[in-house]
Coordinates of N, CA and C and ligand atoms in Angstrom, one line a residue:
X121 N 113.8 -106.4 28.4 CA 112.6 -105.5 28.1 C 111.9 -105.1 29.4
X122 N 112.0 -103.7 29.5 CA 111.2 -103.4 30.9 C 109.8 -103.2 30.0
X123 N 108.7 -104.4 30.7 CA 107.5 -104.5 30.3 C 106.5 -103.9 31.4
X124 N 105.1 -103.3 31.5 CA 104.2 -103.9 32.0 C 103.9 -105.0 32.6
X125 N 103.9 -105.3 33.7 CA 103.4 -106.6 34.6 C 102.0 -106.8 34.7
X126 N 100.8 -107.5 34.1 CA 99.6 -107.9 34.1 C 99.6 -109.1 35.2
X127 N 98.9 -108.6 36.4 CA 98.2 -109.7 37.4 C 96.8 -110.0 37.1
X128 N 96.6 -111.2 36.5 CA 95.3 -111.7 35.6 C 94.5 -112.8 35.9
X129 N 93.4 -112.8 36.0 CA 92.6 -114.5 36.3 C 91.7 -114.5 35.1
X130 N 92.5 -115.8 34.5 CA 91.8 -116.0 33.0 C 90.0 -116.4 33.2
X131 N 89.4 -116.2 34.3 CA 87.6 -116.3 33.9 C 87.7 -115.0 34.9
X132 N 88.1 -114.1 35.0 CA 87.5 -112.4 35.6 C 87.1 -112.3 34.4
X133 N 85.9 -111.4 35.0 CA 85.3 -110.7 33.6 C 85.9 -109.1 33.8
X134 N 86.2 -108.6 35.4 CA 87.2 -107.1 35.0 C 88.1 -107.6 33.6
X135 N 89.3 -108.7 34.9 CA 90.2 -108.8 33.8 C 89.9 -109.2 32.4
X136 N 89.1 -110.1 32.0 CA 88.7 -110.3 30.5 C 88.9 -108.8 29.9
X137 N 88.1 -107.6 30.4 CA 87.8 -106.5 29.9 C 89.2 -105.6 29.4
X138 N 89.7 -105.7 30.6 CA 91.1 -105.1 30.6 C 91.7 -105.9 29.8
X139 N 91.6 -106.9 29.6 CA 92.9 -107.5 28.5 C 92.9 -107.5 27.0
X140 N 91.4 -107.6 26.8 CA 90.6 -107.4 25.6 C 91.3 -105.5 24.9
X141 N 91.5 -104.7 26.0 CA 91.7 -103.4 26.1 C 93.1 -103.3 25.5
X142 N 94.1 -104.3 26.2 CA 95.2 -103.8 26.0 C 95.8 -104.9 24.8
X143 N 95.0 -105.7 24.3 CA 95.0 -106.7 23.0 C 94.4 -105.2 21.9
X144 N 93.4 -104.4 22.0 CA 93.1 -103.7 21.1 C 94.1 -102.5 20.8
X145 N 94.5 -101.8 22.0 CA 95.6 -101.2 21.6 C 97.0 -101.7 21.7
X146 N 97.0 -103.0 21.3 CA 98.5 -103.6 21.2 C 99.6 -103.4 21.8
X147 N 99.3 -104.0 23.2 CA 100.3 -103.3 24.3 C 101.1 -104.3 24.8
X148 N 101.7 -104.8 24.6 CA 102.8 -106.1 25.4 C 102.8 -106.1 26.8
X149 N 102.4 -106.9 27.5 CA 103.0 -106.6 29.2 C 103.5 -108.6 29.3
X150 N 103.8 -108.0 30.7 CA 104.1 -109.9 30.8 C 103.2 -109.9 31.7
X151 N 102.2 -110.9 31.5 CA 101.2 -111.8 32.1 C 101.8 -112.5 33.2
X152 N 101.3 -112.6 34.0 CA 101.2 -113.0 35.5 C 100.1 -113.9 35.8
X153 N 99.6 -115.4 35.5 CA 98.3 -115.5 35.9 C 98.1 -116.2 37.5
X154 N 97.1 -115.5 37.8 CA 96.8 -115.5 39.4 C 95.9 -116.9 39.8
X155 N 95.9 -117.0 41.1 CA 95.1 -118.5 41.4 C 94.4 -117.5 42.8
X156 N 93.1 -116.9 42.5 CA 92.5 -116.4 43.7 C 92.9 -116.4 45.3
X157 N 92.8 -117.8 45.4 CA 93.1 -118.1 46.9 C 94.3 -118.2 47.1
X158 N 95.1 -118.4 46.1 CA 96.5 -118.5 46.5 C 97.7 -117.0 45.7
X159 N 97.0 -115.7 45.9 CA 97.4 -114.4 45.6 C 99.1 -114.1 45.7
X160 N 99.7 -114.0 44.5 CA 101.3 -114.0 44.9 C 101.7 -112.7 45.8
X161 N 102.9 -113.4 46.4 CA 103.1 -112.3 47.6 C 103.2 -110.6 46.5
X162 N 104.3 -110.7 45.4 CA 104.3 -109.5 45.2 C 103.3 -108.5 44.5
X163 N 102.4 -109.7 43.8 CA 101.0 -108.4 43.7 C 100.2 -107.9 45.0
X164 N 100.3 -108.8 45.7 CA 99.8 -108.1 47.1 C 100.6 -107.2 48.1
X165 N 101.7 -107.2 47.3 CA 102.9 -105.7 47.9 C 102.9 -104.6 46.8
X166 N 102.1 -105.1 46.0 CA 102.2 -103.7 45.1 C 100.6 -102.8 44.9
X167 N 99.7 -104.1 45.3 CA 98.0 -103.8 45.5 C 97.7 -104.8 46.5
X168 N 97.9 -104.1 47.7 CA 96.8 -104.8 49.1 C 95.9 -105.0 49.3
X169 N 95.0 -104.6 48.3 CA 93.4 -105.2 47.9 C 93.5 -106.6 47.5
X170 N 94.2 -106.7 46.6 CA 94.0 -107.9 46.3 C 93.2 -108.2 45.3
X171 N 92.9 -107.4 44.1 CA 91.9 -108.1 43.2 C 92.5 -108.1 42.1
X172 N 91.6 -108.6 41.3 CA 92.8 -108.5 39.7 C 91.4 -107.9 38.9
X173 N 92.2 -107.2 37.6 CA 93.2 -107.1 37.5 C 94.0 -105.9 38.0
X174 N 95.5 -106.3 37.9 CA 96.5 -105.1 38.7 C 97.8 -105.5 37.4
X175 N 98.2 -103.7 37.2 CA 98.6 -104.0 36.3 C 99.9 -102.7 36.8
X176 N 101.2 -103.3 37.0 CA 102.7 -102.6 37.1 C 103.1 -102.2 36.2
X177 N 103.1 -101.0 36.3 CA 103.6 -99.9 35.0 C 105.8 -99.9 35.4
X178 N 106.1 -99.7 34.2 CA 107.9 -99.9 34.4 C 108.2 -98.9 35.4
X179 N 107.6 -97.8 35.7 CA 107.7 -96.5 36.5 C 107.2 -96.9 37.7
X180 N 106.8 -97.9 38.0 CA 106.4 -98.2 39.6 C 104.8 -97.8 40.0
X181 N 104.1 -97.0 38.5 CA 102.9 -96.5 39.0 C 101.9 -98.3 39.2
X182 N 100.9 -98.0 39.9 CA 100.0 -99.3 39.7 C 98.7 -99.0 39.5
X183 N 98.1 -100.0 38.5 CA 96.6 -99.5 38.1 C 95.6 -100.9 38.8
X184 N 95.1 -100.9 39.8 CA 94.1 -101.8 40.4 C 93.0 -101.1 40.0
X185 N 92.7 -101.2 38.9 CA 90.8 -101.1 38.4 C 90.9 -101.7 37.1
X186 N 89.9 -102.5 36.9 CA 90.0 -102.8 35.5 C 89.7 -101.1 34.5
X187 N 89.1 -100.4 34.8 CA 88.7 -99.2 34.1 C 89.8 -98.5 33.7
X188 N 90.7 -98.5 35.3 CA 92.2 -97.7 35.0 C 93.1 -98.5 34.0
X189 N 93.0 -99.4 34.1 CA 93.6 -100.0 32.7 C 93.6 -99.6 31.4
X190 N 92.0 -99.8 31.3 CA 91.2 -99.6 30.2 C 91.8 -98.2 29.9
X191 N 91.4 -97.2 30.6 CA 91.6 -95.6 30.0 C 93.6 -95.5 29.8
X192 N 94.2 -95.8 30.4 CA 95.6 -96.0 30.5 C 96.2 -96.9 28.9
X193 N 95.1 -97.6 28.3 CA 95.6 -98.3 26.8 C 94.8 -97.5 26.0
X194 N 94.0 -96.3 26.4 CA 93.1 -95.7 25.9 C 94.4 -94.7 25.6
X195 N 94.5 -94.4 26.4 CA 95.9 -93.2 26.2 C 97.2 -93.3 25.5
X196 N 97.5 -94.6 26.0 CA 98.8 -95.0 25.5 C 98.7 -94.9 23.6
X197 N 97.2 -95.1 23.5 CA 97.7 -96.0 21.4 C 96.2 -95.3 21.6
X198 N 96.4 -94.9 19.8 CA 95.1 -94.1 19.4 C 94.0 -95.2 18.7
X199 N 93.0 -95.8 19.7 CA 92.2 -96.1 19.8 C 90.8 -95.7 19.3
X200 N 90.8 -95.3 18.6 CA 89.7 -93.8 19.0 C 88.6 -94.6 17.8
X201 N 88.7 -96.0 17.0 CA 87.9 -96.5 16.7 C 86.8 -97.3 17.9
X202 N 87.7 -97.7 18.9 CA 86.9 -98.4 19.8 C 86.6 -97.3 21.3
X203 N 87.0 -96.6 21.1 CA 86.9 -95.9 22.4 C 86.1 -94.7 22.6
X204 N 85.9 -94.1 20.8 CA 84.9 -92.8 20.7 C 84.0 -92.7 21.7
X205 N 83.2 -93.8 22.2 CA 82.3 -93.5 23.1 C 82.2 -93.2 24.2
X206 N 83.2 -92.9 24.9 CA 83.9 -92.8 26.1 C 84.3 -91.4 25.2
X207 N 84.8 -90.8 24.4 CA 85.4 -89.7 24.7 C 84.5 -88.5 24.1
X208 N 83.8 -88.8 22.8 CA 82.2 -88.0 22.3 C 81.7 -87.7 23.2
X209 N 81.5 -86.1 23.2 CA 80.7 -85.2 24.3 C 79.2 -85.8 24.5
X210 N 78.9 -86.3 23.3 CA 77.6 -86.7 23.2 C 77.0 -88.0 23.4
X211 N 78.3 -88.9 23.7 CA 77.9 -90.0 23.9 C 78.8 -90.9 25.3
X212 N 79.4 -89.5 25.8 CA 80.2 -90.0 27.1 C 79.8 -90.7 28.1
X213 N 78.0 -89.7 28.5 CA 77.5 -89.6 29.5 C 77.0 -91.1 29.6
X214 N 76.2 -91.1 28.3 CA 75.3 -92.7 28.5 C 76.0 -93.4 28.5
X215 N 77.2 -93.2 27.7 CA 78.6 -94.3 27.8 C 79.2 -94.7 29.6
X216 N 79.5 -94.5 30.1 CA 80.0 -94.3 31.1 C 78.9 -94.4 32.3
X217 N 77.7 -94.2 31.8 CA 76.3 -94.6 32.9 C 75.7 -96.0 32.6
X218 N 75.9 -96.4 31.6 CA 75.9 -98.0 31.3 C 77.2 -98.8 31.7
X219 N 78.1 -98.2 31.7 CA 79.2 -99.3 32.6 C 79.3 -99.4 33.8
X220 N 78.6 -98.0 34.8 CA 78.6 -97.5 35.8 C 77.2 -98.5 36.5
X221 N 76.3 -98.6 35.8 CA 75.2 -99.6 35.8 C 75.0 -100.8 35.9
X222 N 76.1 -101.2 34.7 CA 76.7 -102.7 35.2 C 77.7 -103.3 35.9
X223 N 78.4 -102.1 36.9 CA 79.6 -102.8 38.2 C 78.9 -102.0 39.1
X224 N 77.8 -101.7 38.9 CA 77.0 -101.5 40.4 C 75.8 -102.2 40.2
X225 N 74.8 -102.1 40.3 CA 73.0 -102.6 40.6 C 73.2 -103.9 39.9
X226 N 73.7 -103.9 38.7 CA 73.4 -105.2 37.6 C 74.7 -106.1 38.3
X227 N 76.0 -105.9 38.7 CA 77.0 -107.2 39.0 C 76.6 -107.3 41.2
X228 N 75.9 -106.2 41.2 CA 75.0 -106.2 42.8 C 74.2 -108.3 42.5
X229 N 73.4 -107.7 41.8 CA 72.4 -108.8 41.4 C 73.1 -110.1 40.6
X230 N 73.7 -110.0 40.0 CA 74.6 -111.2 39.1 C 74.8 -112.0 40.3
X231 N 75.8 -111.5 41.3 CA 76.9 -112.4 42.6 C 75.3 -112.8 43.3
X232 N 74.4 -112.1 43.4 CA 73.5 -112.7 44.3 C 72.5 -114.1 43.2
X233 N 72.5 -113.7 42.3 CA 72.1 -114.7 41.8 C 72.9 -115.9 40.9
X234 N 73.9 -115.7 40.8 CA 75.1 -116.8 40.5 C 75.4 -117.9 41.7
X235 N 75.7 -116.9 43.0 CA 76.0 -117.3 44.1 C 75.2 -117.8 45.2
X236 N 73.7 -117.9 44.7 CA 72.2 -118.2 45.2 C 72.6 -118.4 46.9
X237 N 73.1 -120.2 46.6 CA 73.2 -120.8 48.3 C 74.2 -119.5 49.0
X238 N 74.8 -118.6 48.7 CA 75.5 -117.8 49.4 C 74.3 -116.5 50.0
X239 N 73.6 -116.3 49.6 CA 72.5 -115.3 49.8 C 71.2 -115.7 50.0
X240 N 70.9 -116.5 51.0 CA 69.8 -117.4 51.1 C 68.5 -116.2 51.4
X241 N 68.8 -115.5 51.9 CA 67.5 -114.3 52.5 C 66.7 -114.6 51.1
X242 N 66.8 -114.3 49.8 CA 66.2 -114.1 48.7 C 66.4 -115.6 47.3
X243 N 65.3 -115.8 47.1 CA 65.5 -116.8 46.0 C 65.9 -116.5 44.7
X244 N 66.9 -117.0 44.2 CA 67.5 -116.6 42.9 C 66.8 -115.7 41.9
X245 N 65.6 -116.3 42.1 CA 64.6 -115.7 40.6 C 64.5 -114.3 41.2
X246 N 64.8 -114.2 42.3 CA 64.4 -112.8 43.0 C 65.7 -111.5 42.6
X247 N 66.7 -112.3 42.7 CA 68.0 -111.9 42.3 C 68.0 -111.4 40.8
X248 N 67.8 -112.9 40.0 CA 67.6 -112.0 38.8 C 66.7 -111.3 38.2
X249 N 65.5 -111.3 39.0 CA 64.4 -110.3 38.3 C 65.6 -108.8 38.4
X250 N 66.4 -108.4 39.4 CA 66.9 -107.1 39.5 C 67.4 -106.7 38.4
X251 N 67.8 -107.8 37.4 CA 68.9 -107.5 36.6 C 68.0 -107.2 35.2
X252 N 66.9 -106.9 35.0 CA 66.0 -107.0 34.2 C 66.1 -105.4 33.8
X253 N 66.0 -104.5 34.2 CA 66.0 -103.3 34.0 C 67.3 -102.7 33.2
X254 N 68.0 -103.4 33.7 CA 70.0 -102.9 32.9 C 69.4 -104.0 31.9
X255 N 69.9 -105.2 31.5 CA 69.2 -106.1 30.5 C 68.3 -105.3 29.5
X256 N 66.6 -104.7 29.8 CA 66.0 -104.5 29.2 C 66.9 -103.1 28.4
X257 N 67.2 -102.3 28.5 CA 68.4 -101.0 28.6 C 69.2 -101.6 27.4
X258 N 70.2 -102.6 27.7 CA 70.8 -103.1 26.7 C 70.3 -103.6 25.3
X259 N 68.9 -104.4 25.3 CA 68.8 -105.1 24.3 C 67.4 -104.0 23.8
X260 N 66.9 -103.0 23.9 CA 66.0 -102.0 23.7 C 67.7 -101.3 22.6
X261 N 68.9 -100.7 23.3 CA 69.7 -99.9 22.3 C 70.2 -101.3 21.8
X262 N 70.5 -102.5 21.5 CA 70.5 -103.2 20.6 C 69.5 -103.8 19.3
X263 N 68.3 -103.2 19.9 CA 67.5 -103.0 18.8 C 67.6 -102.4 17.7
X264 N 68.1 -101.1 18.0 CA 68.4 -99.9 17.3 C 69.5 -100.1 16.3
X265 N 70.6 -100.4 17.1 CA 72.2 -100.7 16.4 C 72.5 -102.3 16.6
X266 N 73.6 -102.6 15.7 CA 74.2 -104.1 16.3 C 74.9 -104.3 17.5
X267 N 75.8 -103.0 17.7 CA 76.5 -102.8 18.9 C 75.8 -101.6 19.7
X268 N 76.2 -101.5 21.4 CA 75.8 -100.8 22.2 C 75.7 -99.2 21.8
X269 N 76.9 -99.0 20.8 CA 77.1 -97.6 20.3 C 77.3 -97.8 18.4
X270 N 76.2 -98.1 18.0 CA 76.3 -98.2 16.5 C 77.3 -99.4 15.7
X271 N 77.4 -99.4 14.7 CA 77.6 -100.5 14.0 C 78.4 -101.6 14.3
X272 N 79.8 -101.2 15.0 CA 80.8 -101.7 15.6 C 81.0 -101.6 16.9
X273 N 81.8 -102.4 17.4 CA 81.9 -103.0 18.8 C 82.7 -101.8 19.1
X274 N 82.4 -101.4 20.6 CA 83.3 -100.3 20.8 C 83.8 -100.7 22.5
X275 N 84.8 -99.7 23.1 CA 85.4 -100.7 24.6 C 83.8 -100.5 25.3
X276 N 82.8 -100.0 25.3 CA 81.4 -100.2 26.2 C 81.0 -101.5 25.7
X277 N 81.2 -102.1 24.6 CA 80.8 -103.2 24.6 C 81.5 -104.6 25.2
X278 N 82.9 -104.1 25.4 CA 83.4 -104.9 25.9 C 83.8 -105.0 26.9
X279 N 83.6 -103.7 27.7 CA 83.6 -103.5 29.1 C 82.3 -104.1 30.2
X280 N 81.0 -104.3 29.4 CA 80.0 -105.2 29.5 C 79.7 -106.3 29.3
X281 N 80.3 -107.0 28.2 CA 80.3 -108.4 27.5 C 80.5 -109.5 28.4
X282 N 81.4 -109.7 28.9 CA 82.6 -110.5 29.6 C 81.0 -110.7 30.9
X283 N 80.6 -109.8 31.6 CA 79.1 -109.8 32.9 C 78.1 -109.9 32.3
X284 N 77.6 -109.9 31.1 CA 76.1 -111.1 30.4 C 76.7 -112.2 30.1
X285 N 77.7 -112.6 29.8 CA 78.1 -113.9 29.8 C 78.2 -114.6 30.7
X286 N 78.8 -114.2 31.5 CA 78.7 -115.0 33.0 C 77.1 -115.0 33.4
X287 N 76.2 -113.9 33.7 CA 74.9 -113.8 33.5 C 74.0 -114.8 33.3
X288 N 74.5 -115.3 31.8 CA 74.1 -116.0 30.7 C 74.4 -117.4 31.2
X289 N 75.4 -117.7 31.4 CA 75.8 -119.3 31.7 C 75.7 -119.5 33.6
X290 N 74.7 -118.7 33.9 CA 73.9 -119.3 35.6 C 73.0 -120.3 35.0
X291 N 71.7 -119.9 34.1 CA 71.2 -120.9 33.2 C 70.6 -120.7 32.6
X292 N 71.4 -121.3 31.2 CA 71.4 -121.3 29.9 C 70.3 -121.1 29.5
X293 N 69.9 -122.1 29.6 CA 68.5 -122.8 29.5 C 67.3 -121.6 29.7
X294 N 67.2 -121.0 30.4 CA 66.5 -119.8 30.8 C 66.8 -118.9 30.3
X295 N 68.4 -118.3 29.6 CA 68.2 -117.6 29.2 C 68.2 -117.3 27.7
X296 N 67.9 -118.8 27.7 CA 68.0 -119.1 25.6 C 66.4 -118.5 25.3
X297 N 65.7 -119.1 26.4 CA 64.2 -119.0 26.7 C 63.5 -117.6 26.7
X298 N 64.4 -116.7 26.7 CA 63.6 -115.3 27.3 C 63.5 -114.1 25.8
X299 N 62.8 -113.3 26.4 CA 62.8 -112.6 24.6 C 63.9 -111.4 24.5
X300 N 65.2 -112.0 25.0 CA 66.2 -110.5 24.8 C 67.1 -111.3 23.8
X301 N 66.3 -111.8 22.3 CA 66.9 -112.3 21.6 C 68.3 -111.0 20.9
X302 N 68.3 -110.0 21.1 CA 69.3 -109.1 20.1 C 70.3 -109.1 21.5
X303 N 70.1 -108.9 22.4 CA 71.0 -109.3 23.3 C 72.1 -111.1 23.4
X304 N 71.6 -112.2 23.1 CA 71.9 -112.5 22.6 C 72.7 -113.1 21.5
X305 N 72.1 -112.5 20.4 CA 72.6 -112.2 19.5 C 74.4 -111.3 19.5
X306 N 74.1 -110.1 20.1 CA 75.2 -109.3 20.8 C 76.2 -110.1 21.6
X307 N 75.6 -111.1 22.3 CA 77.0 -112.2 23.2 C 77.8 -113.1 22.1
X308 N 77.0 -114.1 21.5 CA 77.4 -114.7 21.0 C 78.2 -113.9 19.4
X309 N 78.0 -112.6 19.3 CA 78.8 -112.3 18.1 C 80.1 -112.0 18.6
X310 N 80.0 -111.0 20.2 CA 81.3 -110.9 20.7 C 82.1 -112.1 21.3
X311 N 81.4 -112.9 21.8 CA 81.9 -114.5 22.8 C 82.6 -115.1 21.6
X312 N 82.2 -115.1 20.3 CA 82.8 -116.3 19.2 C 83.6 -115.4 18.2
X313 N 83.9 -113.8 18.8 CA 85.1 -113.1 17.7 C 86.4 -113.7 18.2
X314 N 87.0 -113.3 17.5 CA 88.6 -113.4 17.6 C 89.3 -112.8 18.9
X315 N 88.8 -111.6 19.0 CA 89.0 -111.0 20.2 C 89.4 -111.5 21.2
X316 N 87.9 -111.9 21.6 CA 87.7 -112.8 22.7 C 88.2 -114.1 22.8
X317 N 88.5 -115.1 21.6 CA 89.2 -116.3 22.0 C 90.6 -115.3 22.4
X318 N 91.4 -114.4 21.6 CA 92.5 -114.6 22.1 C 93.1 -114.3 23.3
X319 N 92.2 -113.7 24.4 CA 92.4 -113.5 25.9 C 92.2 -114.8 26.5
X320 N 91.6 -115.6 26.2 CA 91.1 -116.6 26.5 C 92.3 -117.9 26.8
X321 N 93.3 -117.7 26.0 CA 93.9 -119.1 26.1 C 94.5 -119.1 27.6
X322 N 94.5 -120.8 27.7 CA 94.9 -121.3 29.3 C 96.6 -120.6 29.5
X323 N 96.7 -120.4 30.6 CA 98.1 -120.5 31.6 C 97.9 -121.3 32.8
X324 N 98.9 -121.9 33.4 CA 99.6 -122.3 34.7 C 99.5 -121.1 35.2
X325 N 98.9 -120.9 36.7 CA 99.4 -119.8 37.9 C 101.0 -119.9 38.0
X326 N 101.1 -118.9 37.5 CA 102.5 -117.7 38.1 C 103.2 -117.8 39.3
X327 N 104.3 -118.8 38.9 CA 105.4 -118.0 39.8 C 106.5 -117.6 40.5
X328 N 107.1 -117.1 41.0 CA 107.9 -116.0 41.0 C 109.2 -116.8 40.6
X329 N 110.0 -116.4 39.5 CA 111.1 -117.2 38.9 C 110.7 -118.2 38.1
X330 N 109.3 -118.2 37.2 CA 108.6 -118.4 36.4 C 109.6 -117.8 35.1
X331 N 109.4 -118.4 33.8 CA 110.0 -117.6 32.5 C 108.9 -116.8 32.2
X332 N 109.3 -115.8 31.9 CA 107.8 -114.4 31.2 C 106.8 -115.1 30.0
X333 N 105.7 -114.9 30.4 CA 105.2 -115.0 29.2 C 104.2 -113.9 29.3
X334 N 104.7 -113.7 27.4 CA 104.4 -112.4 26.9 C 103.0 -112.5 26.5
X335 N 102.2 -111.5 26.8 CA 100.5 -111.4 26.8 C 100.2 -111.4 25.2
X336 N 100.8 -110.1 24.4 CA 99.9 -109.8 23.4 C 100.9 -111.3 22.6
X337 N 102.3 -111.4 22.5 CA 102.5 -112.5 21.5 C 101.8 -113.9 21.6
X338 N 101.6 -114.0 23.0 CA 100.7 -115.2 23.2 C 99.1 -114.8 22.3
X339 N 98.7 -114.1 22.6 CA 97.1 -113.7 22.5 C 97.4 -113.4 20.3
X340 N 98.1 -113.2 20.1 CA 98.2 -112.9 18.2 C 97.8 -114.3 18.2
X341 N 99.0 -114.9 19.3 CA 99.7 -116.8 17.9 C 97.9 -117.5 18.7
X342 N 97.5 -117.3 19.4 CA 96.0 -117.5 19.9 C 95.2 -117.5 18.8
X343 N 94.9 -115.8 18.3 CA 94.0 -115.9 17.6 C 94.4 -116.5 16.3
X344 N 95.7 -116.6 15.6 CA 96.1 -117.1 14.6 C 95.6 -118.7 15.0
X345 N 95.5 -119.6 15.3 CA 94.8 -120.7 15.1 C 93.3 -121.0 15.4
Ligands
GSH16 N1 86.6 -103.0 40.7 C1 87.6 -104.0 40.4 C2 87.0 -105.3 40.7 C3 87.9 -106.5 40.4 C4 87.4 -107.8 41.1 O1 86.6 -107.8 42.0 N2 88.0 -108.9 40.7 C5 87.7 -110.2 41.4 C6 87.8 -111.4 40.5 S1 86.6 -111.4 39.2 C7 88.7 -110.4 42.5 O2 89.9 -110.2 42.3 N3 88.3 -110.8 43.7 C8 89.2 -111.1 44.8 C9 89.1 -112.4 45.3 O3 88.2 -113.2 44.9 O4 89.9 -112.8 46.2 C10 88.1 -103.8 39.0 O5 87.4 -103.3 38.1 O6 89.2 -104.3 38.6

C-alpha cells in the first residue's frame, strides 16, 4: 500500500490538530512517531525545518504546516460538516482570523508563559494576562453557541482546542478559578470526546525499518475501547 507518511509528536498541539483532521476525513497514512531531539534523518531530508507535523504525500509532494494538512484532508473527503467554516463566504473571514489569532499573539504568549524560567524579562502572570483578549473572544462566541461556529464542533474548533488545553494545564488551578466557565466547558467537551482520545494513544519513536503502523486503524480500535 503506497500510503501517506505522518511525521507526528503525540503531545503537539499542530499535530494533535492535523491528526484529529485526517481521523475526520478518514484518511490512512502510516504514522511515524517522532522524539523532538532526536528528529529522524529522513523527515529531515524531506522537511529541513524540522517541525512536525510533516506529512509525505505518495507523489513526493510534502505538507510541513499543520494547516496544509488540515486543508489537504479538507480536499481529499467531503468534509463539509466540519469544515463549512473555513469555506462559508460568511463565516471564512472570522474563521480563519481566530486560528490566525491563536498561532500568532495567543501561542506568542502561551510559550512565554508555559516556559516562564525561559523568558525571565517578564513574570508569567504578565505573559498570561496577553492571552486574555483571544480567550475573552473565545468564551464571549461560546456564550452564544456551544461550539466556536454553532451547535457542532467544526475543524476551528479543533484547530484551537489541542492550545487552551495546554494553556489550561500551566495551572489548573487558576484556570478552574477564573470566569471563562463556557470556555471550559468547550475543553473538557472536546478533551473527553472520542475524537480526541483516539489521536491520543501512546507509540514508541520510529524507526527506520520499524513495521508500519497504520494511523486511522490504530486511532478506530482506540476509540473502540
Ligand atoms: N507552523 C507549524 C508549527 C509546528 C511546530 O512548531 N511544532 C513543534 C512541536 S509542537 C516543533 O516541531 N518544534 C520543533 C522542535 O521542538 O524541535 C505547523 O503548524 O505545523
Amino acid at each position: 500500500m503506497n500510503l501517506p507518511i505522518l511525521y507526528s509528536f503525540r503531545r503537539c498541539p499542530y499535530a494533535m490538530r492535523a491528526r484529529m483532521a485526517l481521523v475526520i476525513a478518514n484518511i490512512e497514512c502510516e504514522l511515524r512517531e517522532v522524539v523532538l531531539r532526536d528528529k529522524p534523518v529522513s523527515m529531515l531530508e524531506v522537511s529541513p525545518k524540522g517541525t512536525v507535523p510533516v506529512m509525505l504525500l505518495p507523489d513526493g509532494e510534502v505538507l510541513e504546516e499543520s494547516m496544509d494538512i488540515i486543508h489537504w484532508a479538507m480536499e481529499r473527503a467531503n468534509i463539509r460538516r466540519w469544515s463549512w467554516p473555513l469555506q462559508d463566504p460568511t463565516t471564512r473571514a472570522p474563521a480563519y482570523g481566530l486560528i490566525e489569532e491563536n498561532d500568532g499573539p495567543f501561542k506568542f504568549a502561551l510559550d512565554r508563559y508555559k516556559y516562564a524560567g525561559r523568558y525571565p524579562e517578564q513574570d508569567a502572570s504578565v505573559y498570561r494576562s496577553l492571552t486574555e483578549p483571544f480567550l475573552d473572544k473565545l468564551e464571549l462566541r461560546l456564550t452564544h453557541s456551544p461550539y466556536l461556529f454553532g451547535n457542532d464542533p467544526s475543524l476551528v474548533d479543533i484547530a484551537i482546542f489541542p492550545f487552551i488545553r495546554q494553556f489550561a494545564r500551566v495551572d489548573m488551578e487558576w484556570f478552574e478559578s477564573t470566569s471563562y466557565s463556557e470556555l471550559r466547558r468547550w475543553l473538557s467537551e472536546l478533551e473527553t470526546g472520542s475524537l480526541f482520545n483516539s489521536i491520543m494513544r501512546k507509540h514508541d519513536a520510529w524507526h527506520s525499518g520499524d513495521s508500519v503502523t497504520y494511523f486511522l486503524e490504530d486511532a478506530v480500535e482506540q476509540e473502540a475501547v
